[in-house]
Short mmCIF file of C-alpha atoms in Angstrom, two decimals:
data_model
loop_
_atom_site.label_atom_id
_atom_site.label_comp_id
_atom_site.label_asym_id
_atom_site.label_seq_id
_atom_site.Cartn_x
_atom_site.Cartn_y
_atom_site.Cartn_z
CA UNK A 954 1.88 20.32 -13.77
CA UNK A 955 3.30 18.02 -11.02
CA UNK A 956 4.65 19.30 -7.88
CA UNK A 957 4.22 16.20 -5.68
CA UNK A 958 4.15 12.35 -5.60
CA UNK A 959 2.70 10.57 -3.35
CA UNK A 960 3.60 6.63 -3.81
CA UNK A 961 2.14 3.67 -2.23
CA UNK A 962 4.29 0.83 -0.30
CA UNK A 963 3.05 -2.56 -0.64
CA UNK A 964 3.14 -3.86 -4.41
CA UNK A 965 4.62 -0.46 -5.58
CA UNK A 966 7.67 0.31 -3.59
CA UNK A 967 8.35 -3.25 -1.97
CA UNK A 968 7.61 -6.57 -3.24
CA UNK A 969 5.03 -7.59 -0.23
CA UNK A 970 1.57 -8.54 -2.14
CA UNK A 971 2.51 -12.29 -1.58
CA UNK A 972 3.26 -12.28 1.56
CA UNK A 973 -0.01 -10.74 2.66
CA UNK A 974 -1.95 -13.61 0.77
CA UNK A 975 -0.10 -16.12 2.79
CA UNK A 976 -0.83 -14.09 6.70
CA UNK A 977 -4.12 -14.41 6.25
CA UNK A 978 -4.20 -18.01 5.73
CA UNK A 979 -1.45 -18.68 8.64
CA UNK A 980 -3.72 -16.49 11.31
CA UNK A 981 -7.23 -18.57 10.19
CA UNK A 982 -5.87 -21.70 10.41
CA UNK A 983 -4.11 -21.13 13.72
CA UNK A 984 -7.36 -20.18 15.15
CA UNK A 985 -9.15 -23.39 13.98
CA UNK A 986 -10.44 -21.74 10.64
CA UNK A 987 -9.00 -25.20 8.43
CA UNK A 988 -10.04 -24.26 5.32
CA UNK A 989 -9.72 -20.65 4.59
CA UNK A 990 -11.78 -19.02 1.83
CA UNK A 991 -9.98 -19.00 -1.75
CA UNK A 992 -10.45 -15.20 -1.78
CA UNK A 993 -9.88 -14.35 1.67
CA UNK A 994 -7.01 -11.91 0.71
CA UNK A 995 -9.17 -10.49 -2.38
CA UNK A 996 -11.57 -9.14 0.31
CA UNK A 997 -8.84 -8.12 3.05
CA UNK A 998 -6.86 -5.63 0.67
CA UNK A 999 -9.34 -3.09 0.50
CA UNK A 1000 -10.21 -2.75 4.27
CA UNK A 1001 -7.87 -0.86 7.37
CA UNK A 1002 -6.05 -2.53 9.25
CA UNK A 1003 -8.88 -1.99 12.13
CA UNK A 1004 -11.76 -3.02 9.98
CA UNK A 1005 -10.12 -6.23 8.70
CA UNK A 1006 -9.23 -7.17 12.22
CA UNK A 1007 -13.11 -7.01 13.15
CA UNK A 1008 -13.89 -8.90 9.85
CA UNK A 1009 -12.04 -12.01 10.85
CA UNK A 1010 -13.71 -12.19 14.53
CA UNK A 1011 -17.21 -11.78 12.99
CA UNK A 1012 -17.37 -13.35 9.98
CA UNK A 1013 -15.63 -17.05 11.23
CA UNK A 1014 -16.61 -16.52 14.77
CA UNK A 1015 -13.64 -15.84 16.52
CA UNK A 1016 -13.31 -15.71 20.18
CA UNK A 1017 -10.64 -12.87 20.66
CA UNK A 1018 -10.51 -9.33 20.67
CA UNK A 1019 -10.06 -7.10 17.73
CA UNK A 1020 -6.80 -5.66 19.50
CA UNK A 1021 -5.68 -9.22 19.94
CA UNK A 1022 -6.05 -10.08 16.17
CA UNK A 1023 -4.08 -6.73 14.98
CA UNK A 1024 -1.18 -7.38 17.10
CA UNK A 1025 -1.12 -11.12 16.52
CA UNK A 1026 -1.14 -10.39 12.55
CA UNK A 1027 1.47 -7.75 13.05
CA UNK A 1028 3.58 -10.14 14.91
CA UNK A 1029 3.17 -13.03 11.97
CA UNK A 1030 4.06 -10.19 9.27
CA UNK A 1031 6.90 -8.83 11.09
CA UNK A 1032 9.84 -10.81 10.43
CA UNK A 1033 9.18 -10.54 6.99
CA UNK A 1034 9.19 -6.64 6.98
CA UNK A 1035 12.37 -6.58 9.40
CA UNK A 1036 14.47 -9.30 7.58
CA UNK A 1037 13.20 -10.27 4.13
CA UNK A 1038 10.79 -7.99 1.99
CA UNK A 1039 13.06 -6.11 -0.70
CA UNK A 1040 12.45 -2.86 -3.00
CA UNK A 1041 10.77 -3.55 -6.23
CA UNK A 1042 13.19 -2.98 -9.28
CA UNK A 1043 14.44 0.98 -9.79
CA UNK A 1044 12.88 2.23 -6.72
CA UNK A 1045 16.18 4.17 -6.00
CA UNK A 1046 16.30 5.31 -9.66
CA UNK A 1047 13.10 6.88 -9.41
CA UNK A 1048 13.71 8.82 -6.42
CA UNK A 1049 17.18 10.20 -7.70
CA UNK A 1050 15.01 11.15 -9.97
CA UNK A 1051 12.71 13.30 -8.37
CA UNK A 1052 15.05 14.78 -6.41
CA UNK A 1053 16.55 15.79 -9.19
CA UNK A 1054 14.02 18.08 -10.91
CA UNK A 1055 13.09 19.08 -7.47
CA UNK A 1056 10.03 17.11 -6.80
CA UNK A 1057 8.85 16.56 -2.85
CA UNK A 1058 7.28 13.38 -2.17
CA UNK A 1059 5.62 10.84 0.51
CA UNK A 1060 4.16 7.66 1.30
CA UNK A 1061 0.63 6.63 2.14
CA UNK A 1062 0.06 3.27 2.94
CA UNK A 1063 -2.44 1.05 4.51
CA UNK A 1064 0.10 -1.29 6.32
CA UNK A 1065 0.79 -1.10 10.09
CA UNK A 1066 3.21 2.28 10.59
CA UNK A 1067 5.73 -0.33 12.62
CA UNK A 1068 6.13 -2.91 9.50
CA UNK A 1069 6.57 0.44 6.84
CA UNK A 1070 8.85 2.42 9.08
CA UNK A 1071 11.10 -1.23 9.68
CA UNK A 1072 11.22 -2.18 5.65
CA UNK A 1073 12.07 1.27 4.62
CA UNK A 1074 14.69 1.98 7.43
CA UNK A 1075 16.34 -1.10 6.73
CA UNK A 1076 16.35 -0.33 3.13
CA UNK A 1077 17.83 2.73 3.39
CA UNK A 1078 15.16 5.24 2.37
CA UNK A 1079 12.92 6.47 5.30
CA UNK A 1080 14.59 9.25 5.42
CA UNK A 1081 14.11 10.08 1.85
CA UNK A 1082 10.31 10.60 2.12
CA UNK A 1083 8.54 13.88 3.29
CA UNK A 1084 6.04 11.81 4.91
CA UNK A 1085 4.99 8.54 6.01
CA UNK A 1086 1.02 8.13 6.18
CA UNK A 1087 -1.04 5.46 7.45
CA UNK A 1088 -4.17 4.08 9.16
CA UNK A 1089 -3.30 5.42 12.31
CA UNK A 1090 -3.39 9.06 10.87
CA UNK A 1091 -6.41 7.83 8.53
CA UNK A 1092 -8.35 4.98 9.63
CA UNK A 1093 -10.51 4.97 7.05
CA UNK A 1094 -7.83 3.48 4.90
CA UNK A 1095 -7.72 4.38 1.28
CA UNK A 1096 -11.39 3.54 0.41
CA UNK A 1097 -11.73 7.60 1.42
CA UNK A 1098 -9.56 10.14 -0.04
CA UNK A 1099 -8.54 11.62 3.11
CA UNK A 1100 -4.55 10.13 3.38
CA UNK A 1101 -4.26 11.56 -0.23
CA UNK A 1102 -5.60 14.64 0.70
CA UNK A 1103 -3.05 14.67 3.91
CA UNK A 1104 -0.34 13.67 1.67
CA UNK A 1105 -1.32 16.75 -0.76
CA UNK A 1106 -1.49 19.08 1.99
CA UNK A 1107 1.81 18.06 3.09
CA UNK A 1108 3.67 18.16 -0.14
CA UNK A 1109 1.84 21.74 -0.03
CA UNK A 1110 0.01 20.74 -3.49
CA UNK A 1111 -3.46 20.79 -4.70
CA UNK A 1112 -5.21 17.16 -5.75
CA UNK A 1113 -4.57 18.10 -9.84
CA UNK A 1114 -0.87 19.12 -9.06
CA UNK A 1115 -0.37 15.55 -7.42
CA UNK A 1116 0.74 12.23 -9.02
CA UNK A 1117 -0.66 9.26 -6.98
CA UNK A 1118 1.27 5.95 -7.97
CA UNK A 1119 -0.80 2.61 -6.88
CA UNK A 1120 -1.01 -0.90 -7.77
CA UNK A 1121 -4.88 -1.91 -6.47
CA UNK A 1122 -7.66 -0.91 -8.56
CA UNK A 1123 -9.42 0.22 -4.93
CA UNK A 1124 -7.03 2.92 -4.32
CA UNK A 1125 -6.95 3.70 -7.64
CA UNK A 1126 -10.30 4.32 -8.05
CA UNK A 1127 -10.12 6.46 -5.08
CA UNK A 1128 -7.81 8.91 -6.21
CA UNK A 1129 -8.88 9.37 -9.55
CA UNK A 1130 -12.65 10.28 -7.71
CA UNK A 1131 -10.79 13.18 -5.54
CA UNK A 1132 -8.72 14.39 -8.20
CA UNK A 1133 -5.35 12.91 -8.62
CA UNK A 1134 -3.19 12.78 -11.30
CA UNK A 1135 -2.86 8.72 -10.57
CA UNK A 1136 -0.62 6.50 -12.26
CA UNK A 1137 -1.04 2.61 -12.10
CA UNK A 1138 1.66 0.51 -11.25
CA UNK A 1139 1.99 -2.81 -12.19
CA UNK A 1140 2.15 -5.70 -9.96
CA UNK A 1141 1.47 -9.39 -9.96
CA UNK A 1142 -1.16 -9.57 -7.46
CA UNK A 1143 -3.18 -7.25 -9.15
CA UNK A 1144 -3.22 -8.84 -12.48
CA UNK A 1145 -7.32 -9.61 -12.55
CA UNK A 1146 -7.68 -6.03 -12.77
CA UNK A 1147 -4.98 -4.87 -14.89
CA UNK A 1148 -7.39 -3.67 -17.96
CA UNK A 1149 -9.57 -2.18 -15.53
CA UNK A 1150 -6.78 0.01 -13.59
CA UNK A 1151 -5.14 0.84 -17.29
CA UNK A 1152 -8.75 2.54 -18.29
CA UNK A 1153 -8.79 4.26 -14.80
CA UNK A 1154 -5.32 5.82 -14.53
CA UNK A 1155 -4.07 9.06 -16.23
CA UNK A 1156 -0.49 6.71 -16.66
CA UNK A 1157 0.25 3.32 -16.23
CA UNK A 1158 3.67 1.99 -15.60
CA UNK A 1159 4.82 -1.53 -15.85
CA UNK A 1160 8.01 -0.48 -13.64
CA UNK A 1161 9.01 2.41 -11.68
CA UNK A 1162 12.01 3.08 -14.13
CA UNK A 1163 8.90 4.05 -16.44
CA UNK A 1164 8.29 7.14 -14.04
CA UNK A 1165 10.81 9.79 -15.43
CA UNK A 1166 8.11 9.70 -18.89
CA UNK A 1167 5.45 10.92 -17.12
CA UNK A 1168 7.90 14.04 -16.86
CA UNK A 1169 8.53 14.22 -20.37
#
């Protein structure tokens, strides 16, 4: 039985995959790196925020500090979170939902706690989430089960009493190892591994107005 939901942010509740695949390019190439690697973004999405950081300076050389690169990335990504991202399709729908049977839920994400608080304040749902997790709490990211387990321990649930809804294979993978009742969402980014996260997950949703079956 579920008692909690914990959802991911980027490719599940906002439509953000792109935009990440285009930062990465942006920062390289403004620090001299004129040809980025095809898959650059490919290996990005499954590190933290702190690891990914170090990854650029050591792998193409880069004469800066790790703290430099985080904020400077940040500072690229920013505008987009404040002013442009949007909600992907019945985001609001599913929420009514759960607050409608009388199911608690959060947020775990690996994006910088600054860009998720600004896109979900200024789309009107912060407030609507028991919890907001990220790499700061857990800087191991989501290759570790840890901001699950937080999330769980929040929602006062146990792993098996908790739906996890992602869109990477990585994170899935991750949950379903600790547990999870995990549901894979789809998104266009992740379409390589589509099959892959379909065999994995316990549900798979093509949109979030799918949710309310899982209920059923």
């Amino acid at each position: 039985m579920i008692k909690g939901v914990i959802f991911d942010l980027d490719g599940t509740l906002i439509d953000s995959m792109k935009i990440w695949y285009g930062i990465d390019r942006e920062f390289l190439r403004e620090n001299g790196v004129t040809t980025p690697p095809e898959d650059i973004s490919d290996r990005m999405k499954t590190m933290s925020v702190d690891e990914s950081s170090q990854y650029f300076i050591d792998f193409f050389g880069l004469d800066l500090t790790k703290e430099y690169v985080i904020k400077r990335i940040e500072e690229l990504v920013r505008v987009q979170y404040e002013q442009n991202i949007q909600l992907k399709p019945f985001v609001h729908d599913a929420l009514d939902f759960l607050d409608k049977i009388g199911i608690r839920y959060g947020v775990a994400t690996a994006t910088y706690k600054g860009l998720a608080e600004a896109v979900l304040r200024r789309c009107g749902i912060i407030d609507r989430f028991a919890f907001l997790l990220t790499d700061i709490e857990y800087p191991m990211g989501k290759r570790q089960p840890d901001i699950y387990l937080g999330g769980a321990e929040r929602l006062g649930c146990k792993p098996d009493e908790t739906l996890v809804i992602e869109d990477s294979l990585h994170c899935i993978e991750t949950s379903v190892n600790a547990g999870f009742i995990t549901a894979g969402i789809y998104d266009a980014a992740a379409d390589a591994d589509k099959q892959r996260i379909i065999e994995l997950s316990d549900f798979y949703l093509d949109s979030l107005d799918e949710l309310k079956n899982i209920f059923k």
